[in-house]
Short mmCIF file of C-alpha atoms and ligand atoms in Angstrom, two decimals:
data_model
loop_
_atom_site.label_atom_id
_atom_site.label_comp_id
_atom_site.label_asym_id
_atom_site.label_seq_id
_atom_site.Cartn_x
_atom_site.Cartn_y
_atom_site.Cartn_z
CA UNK A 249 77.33 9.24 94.95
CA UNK A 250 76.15 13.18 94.96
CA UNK A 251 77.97 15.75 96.66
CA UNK A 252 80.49 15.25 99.53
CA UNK A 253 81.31 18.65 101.15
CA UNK A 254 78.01 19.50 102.62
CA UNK A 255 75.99 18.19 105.08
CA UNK A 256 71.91 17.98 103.77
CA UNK A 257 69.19 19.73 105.75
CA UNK A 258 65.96 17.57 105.90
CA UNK A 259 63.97 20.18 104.03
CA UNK A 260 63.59 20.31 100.48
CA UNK A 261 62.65 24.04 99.03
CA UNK A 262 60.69 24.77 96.24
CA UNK A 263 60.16 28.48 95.74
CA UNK A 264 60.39 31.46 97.06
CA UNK A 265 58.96 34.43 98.10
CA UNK A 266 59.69 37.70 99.90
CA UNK A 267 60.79 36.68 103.62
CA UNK A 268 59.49 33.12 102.94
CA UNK A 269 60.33 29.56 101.86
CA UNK A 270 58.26 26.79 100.38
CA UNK A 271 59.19 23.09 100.81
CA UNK A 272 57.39 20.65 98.29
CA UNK A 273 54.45 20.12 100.07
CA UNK A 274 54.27 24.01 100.26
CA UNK A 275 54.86 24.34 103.81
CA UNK A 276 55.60 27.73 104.25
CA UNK A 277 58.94 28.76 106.67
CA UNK A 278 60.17 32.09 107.52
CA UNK A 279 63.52 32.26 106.40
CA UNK A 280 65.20 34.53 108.90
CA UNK A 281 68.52 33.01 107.67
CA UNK A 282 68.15 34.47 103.86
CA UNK A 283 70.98 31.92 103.21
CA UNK A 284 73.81 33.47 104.70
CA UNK A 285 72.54 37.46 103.81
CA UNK A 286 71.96 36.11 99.80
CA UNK A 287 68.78 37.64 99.87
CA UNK A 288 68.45 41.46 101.12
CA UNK A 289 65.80 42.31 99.38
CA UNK A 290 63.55 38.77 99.47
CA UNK A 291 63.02 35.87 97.39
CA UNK A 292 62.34 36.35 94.26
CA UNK A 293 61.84 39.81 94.02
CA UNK A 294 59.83 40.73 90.98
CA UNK A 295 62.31 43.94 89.75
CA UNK A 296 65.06 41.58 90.32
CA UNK A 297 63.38 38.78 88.75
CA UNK A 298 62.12 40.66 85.89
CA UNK A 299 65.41 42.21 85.23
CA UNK A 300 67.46 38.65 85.01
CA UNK A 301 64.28 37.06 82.89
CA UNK A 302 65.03 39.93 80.21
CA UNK A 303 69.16 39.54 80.42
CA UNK A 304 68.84 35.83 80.24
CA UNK A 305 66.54 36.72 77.00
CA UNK A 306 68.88 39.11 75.56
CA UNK A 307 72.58 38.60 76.24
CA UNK A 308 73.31 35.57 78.39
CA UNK A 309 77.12 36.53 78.51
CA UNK A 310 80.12 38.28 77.15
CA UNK A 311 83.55 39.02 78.35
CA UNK A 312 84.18 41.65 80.90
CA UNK A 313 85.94 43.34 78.24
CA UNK A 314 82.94 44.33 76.19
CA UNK A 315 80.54 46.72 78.33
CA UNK A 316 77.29 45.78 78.24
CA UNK A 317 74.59 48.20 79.85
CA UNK A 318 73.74 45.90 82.58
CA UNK A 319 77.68 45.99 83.67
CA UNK A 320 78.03 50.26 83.39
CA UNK A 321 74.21 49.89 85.45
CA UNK A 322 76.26 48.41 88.01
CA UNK A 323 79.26 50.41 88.73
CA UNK A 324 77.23 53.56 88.32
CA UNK A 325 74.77 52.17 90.96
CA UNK A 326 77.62 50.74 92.89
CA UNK A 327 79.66 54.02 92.53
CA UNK A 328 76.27 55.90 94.03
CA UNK A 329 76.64 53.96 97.45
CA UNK A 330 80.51 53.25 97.77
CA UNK A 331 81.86 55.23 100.94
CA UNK A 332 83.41 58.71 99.82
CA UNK A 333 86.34 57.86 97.62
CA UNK A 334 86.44 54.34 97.87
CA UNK A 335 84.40 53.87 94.26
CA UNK A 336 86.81 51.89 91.53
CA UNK A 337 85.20 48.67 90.95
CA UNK A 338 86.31 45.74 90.39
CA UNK A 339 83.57 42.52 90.12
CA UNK A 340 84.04 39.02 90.67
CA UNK A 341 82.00 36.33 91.37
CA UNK A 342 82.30 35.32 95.58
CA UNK A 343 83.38 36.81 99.06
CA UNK A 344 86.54 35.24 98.78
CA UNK A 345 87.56 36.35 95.50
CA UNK A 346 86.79 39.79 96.16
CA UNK A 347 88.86 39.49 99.80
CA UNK A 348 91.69 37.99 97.60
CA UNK A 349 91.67 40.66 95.16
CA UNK A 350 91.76 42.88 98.01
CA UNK A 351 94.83 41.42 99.45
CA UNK A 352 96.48 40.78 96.03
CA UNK A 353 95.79 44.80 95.73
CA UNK A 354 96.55 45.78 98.97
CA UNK A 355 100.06 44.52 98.17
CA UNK A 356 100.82 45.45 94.72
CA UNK A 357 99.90 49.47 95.84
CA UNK A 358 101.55 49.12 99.01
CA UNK A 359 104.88 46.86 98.08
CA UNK A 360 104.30 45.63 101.84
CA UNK A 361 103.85 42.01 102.43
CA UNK A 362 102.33 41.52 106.00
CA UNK A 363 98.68 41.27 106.46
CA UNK A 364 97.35 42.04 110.28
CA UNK A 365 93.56 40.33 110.53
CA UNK A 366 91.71 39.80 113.59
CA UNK A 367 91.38 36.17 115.77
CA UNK A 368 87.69 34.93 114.73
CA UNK A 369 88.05 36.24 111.45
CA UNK A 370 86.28 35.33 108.46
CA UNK A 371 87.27 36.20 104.91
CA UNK A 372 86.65 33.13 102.45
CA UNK A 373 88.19 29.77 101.88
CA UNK A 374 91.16 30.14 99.00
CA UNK A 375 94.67 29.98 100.19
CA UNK A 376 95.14 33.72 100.62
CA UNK A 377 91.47 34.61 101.77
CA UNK A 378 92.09 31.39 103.88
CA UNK A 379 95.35 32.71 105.29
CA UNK A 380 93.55 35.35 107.01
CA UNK A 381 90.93 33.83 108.24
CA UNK A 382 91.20 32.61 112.28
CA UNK A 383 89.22 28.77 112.71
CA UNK A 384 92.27 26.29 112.67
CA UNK A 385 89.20 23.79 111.36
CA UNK A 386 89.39 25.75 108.19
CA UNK A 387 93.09 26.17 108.07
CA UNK A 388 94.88 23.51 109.37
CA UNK A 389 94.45 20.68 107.04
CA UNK A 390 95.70 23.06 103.86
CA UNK A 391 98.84 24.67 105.48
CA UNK A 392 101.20 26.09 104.84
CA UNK A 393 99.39 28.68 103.88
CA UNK A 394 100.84 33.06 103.30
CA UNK A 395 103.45 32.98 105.92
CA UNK A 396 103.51 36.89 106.53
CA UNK A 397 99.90 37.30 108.44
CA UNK A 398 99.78 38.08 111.85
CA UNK A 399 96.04 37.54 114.38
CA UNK A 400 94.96 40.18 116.65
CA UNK A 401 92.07 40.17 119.17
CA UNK A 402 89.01 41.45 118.13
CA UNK A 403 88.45 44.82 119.67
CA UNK A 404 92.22 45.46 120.59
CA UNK A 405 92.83 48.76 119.87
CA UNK A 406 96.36 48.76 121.53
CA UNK A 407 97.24 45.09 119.61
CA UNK A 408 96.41 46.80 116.14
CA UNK A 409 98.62 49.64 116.97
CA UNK A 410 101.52 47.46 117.59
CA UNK A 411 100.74 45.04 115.29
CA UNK A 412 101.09 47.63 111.84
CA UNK A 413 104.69 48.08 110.84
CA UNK A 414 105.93 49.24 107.26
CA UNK A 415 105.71 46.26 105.98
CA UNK A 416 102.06 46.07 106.60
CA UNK A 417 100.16 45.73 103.56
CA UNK A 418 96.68 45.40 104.81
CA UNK A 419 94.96 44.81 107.76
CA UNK A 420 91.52 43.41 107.04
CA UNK A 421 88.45 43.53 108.96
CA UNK A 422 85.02 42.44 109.52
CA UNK A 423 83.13 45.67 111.05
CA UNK A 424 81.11 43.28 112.50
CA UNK A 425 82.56 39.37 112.88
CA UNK A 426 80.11 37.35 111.34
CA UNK A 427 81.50 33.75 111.32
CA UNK A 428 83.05 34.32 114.54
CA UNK A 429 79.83 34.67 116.44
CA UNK A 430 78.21 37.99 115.41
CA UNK A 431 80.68 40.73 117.02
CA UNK A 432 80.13 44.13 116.50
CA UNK A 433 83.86 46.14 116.36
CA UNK A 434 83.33 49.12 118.41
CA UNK A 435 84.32 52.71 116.99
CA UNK A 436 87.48 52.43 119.02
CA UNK A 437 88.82 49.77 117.42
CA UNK A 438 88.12 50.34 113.70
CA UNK A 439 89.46 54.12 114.26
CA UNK A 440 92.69 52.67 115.53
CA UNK A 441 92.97 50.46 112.45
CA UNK A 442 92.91 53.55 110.25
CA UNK A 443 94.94 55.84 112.29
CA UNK A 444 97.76 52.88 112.04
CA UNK A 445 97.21 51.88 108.28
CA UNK A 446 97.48 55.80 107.74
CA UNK A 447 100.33 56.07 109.74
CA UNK A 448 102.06 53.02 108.06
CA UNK A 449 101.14 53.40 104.61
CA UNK A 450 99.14 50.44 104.82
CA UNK A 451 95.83 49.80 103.39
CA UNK A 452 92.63 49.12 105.44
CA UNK A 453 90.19 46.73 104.05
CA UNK A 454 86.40 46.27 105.15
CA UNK A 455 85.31 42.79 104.68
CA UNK A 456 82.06 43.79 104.10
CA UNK A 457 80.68 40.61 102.54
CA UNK A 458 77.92 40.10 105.42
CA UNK A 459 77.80 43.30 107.00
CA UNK A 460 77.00 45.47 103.70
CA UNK A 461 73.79 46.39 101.56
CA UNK A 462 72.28 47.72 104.50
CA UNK A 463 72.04 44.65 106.41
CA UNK A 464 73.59 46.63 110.05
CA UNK A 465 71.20 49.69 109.58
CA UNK A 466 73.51 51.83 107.18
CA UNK A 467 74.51 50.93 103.99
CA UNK A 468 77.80 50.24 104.69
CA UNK A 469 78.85 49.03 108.29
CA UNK A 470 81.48 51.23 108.53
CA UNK A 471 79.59 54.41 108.34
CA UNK A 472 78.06 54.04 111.32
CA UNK A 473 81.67 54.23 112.59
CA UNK A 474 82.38 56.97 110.24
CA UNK A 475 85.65 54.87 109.34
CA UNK A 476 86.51 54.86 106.17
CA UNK A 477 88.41 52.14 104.35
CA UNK A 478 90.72 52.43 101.47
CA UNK A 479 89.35 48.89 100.04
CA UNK A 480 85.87 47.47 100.66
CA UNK A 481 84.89 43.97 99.92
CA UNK A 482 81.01 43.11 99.20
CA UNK A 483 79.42 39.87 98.08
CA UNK A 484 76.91 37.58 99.37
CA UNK A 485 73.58 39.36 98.49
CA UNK A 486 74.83 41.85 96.08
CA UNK A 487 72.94 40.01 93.03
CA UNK A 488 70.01 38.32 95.40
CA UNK A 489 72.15 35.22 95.43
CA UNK A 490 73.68 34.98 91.98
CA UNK A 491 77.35 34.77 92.43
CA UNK A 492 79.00 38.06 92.35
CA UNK A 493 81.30 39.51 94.55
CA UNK A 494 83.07 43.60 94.42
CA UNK A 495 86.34 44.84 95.51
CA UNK A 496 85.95 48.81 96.05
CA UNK A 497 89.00 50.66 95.92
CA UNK A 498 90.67 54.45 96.83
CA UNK A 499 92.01 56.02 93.98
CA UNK A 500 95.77 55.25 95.46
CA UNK A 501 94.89 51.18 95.38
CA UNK A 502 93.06 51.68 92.40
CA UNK A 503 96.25 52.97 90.90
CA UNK A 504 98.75 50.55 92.18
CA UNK A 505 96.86 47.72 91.46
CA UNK A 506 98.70 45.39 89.36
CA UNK A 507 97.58 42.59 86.71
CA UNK A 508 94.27 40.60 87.70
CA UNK A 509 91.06 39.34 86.22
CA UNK A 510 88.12 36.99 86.11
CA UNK A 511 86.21 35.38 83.23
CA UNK A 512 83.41 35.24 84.64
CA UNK A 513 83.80 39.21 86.15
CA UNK A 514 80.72 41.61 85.50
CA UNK A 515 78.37 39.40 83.28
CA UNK A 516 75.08 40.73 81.92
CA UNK A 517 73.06 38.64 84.20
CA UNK A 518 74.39 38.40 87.09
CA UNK A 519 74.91 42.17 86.57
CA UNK A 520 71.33 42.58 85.82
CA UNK A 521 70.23 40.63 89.47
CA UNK A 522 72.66 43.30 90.72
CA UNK A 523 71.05 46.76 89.73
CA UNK A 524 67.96 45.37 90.20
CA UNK A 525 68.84 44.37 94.12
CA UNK A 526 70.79 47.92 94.48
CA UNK A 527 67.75 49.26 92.97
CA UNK A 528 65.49 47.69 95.35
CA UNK A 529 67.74 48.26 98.30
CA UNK A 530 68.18 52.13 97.83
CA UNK A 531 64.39 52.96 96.48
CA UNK A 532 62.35 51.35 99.68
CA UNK A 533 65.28 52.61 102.24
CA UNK A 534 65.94 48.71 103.31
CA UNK A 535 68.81 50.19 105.48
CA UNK A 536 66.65 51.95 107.54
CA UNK A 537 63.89 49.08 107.87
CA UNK A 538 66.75 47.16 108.86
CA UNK A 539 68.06 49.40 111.89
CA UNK A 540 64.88 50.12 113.19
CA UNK A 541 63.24 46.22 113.14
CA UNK A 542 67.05 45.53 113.98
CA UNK A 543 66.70 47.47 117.11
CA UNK A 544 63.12 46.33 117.96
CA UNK A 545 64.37 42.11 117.48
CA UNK A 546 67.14 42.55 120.06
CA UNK A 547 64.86 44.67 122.54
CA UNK A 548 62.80 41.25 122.16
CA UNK A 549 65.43 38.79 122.08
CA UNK A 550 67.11 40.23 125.25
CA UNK A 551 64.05 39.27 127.23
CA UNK A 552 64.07 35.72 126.77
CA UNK A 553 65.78 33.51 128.85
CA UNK A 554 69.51 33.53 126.96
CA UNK A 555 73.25 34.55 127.81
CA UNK A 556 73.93 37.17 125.49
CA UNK A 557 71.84 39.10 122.34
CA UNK A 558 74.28 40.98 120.04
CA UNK A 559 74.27 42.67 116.70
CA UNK A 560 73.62 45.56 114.55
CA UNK A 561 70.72 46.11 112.47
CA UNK A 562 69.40 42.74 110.93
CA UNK A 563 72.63 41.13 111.86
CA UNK A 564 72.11 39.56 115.31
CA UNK A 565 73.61 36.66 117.06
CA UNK A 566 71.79 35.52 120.78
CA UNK A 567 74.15 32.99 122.73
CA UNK A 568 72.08 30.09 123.62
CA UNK A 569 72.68 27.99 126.94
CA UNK A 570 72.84 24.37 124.86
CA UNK A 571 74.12 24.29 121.22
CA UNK A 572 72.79 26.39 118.44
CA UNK A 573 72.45 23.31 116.34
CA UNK A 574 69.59 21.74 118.83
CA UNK A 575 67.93 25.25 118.86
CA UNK A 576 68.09 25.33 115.03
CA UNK A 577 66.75 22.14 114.48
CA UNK A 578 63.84 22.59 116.78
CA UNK A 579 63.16 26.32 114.96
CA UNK A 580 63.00 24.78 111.46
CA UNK A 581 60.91 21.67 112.30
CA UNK A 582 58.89 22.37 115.41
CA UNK A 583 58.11 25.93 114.10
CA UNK A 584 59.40 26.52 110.22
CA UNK A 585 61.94 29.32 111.23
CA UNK A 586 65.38 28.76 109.30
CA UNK A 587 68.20 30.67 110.99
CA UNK A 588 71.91 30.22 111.13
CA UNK A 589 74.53 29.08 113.34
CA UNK A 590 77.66 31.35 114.23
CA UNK A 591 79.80 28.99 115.93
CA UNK A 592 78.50 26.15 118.21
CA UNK A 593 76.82 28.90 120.54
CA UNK A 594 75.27 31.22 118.75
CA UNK A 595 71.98 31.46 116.66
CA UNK A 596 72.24 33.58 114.12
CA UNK A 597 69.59 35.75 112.13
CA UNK A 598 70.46 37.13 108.54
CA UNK A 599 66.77 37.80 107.74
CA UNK A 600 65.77 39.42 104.42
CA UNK A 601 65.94 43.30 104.98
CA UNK A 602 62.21 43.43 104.72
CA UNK A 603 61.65 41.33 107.56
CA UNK A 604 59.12 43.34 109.64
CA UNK A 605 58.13 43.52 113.52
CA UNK A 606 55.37 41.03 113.38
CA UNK A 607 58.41 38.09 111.71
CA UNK A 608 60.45 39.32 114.39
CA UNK A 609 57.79 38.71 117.11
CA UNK A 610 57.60 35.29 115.57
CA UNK A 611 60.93 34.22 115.93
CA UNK A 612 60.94 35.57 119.30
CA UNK A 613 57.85 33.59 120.72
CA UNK A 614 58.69 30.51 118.50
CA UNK A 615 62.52 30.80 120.68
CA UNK A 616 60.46 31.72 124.01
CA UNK A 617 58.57 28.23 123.68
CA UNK A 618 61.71 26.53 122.48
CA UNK A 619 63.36 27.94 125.86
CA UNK A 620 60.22 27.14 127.70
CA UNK A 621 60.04 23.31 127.11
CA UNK A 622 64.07 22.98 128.04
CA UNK A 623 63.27 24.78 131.32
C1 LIG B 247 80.70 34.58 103.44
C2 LIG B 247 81.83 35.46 103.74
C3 LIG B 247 82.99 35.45 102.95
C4 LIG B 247 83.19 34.47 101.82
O1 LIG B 247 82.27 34.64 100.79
P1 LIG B 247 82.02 33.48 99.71
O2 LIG B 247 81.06 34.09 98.75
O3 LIG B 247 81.49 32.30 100.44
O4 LIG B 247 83.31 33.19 99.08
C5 LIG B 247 83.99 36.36 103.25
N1 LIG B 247 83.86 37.23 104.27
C6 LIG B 247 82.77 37.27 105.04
C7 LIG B 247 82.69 38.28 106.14
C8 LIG B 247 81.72 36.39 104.81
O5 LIG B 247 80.64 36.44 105.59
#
């Protein structure tokens, strides 16, 4: 009986707090994983905590319908960071219902079908999130699924170019893969996703659902690119792990977008976890934190004994010589680090945006000893 989808870890947690994780015997572990980004600004943050304690107290839900204060909190806040232009809201409850809005939008402003994505993509697990996403693992077993999507290398300028026609509705990108094994798109590349949507009347979407909230060093991903998207896609940590998701649009989508909804869209709690962790994020300048322990972790990471160290910010992927999944393992029980695998090479870090030097330097000497005994 129980579940049958996921596979269980042999650590039961407890509680929570800041960059750490408490099984039921209380041993502590750094959680350099935050459960897949879910957790920018820590465990348990008190604002945030306090915040949903009083929602939960007050108004445990209405329709999207009704505004509440905790909703019009959170497009105002959300408004305050969107890129430029790209600041009509629309909330939802996952990644891959704010990538399928995005799609469903894309289309309806456009009247294009096609959708152009990248090979290793990521973008969520319903059929049309699905359809653009690259592992045939994920895929196979459920097709058919949209016909009109066409895969591009990650990084191919030339390929998105000639890929974009006019009956391009979208192409949608990671600005950094995540799933795919922690690839950072260079300027290049997203530029010449733009310059071809533009050309084409096409819309380009950011999947931003594990780059965003600061996590790569700037709020967004794609300013560091200084590419700007006519839809952006958030999710993952947006309420500190309550579900919500957010489709950003351009005025232009925004406009053409035709009829969609959500029940569960915008309620007062989980809109109340997500001021609070916008709050958070924007008053102690996580971003920042991020980019500059970002930098120093990879400086680290790059001298141990591994193939490759990659990533932006607190988004960093180090390709080990053996699986990830023995490296894992021995992290979380030999040493109580909990990272993340991207792919069956790659160890993946997601830490809390107030991870600080001296939790970097213990990941890096917990991997160095790791390394060591293999040798
Ligand atoms: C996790 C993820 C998704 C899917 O989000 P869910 O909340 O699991 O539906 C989509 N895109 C990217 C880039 C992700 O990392």
């Amino acid at each position: 009986m129980g579940g049958f989808v996921y596979s269980q870890k042999p650590i039961s947690l407890a509680r929570g707090e800041d960059v750490y994780l408490y099984d039921e015997e209380d041993t502590q572990f750094l959680d350099a994983g935050a459960s897949y980004a879910c957790t920018p600004v820590g465990h348990c943050h008190p604002q945030v905590v306090e915040a949903v304690q009083q929602q939960v107290s007050d108004l445990l839900f209405v329709q999207a319908s009704y505004p509440t204060e905790a909703q019009d909190s959170v497009y105002e806040k959300l408004d305050a960071v969107a890129p430029a232009d790209v600041d009509n809201v629309w909330l939802c409850n996952s990644g891959t219902e704010a990538n399928e809005a995005a799609l469903k939008f894309a289309r309806s402003a456009t009247g294009g079908t096609k959708i152009v994505a990248a090979k290793k993509a990521f973008h969520g697990r319903t059929m049309g999130a699905l359809s653009a996403t690259w592992k045939p693992k994920y895929r196979k077993p459920y097709e058919p699924l949209l016909a009109d999507v066409e895969f591009v290398d990650y990084g191919d300028a030339d390929a998105i170019a000639a890929a974009v026609d006019d009956d391009t509705a979208a192409v949608i990108l990671e600005p950094v893969q995540g799933e795919g094994g922690v690839n950072p798109g260079t300027v290049e590349f997203l530029q010449a996703a733009r310059e071809a949507t533009e050309d084409h009347g096409a819309a380009l979407v950011f999947d931003e659902v594990q780059t965003g909230l600061g996590r790569t060093g700037t709020f967004w991903a794609c300013e560091a690119a200084g590419v700007t998207p006519d839809i952006l896609t958030s999710a993952k940590g947006l309420a500190s792990g309550l579900p919500m998701g957010a489709t950003l649009c351009a005025d232009w989508i925004a406009d053409g977008a035709a009829s969609h909804g959500s029940t569960f869209s915008g309620g007062p709690v989980v809109s109340a976890a997500a001021a609070a962790t916008l709050d958070v994020l924007v008053e102690a300048d996580l971003p920042t934190n991020a980019a500059e322990v970002g930098d120093y972790f990879v400086e680290q990471l790059a001298e141990l004994p591994v193939n490759d160290v990659r990533g932006k910010g607190l988004m960093v992927g180090v390709e080990v010589g053996r699986g990830a999944n023995a490296m894992l393992r021995d992290l979380a029980l030999s040493h109580q680090i909990l990272a993340l695998p991207a792919g069956r090479r790659v160890v993946r870090f997601l830490p809390p945006l107030t991870f600080t030097k001296s939790h970097a330097d213990a990941v890096v000497d917990a991997m160095a000893d790791i390394l060591e005994e293999d040798a």
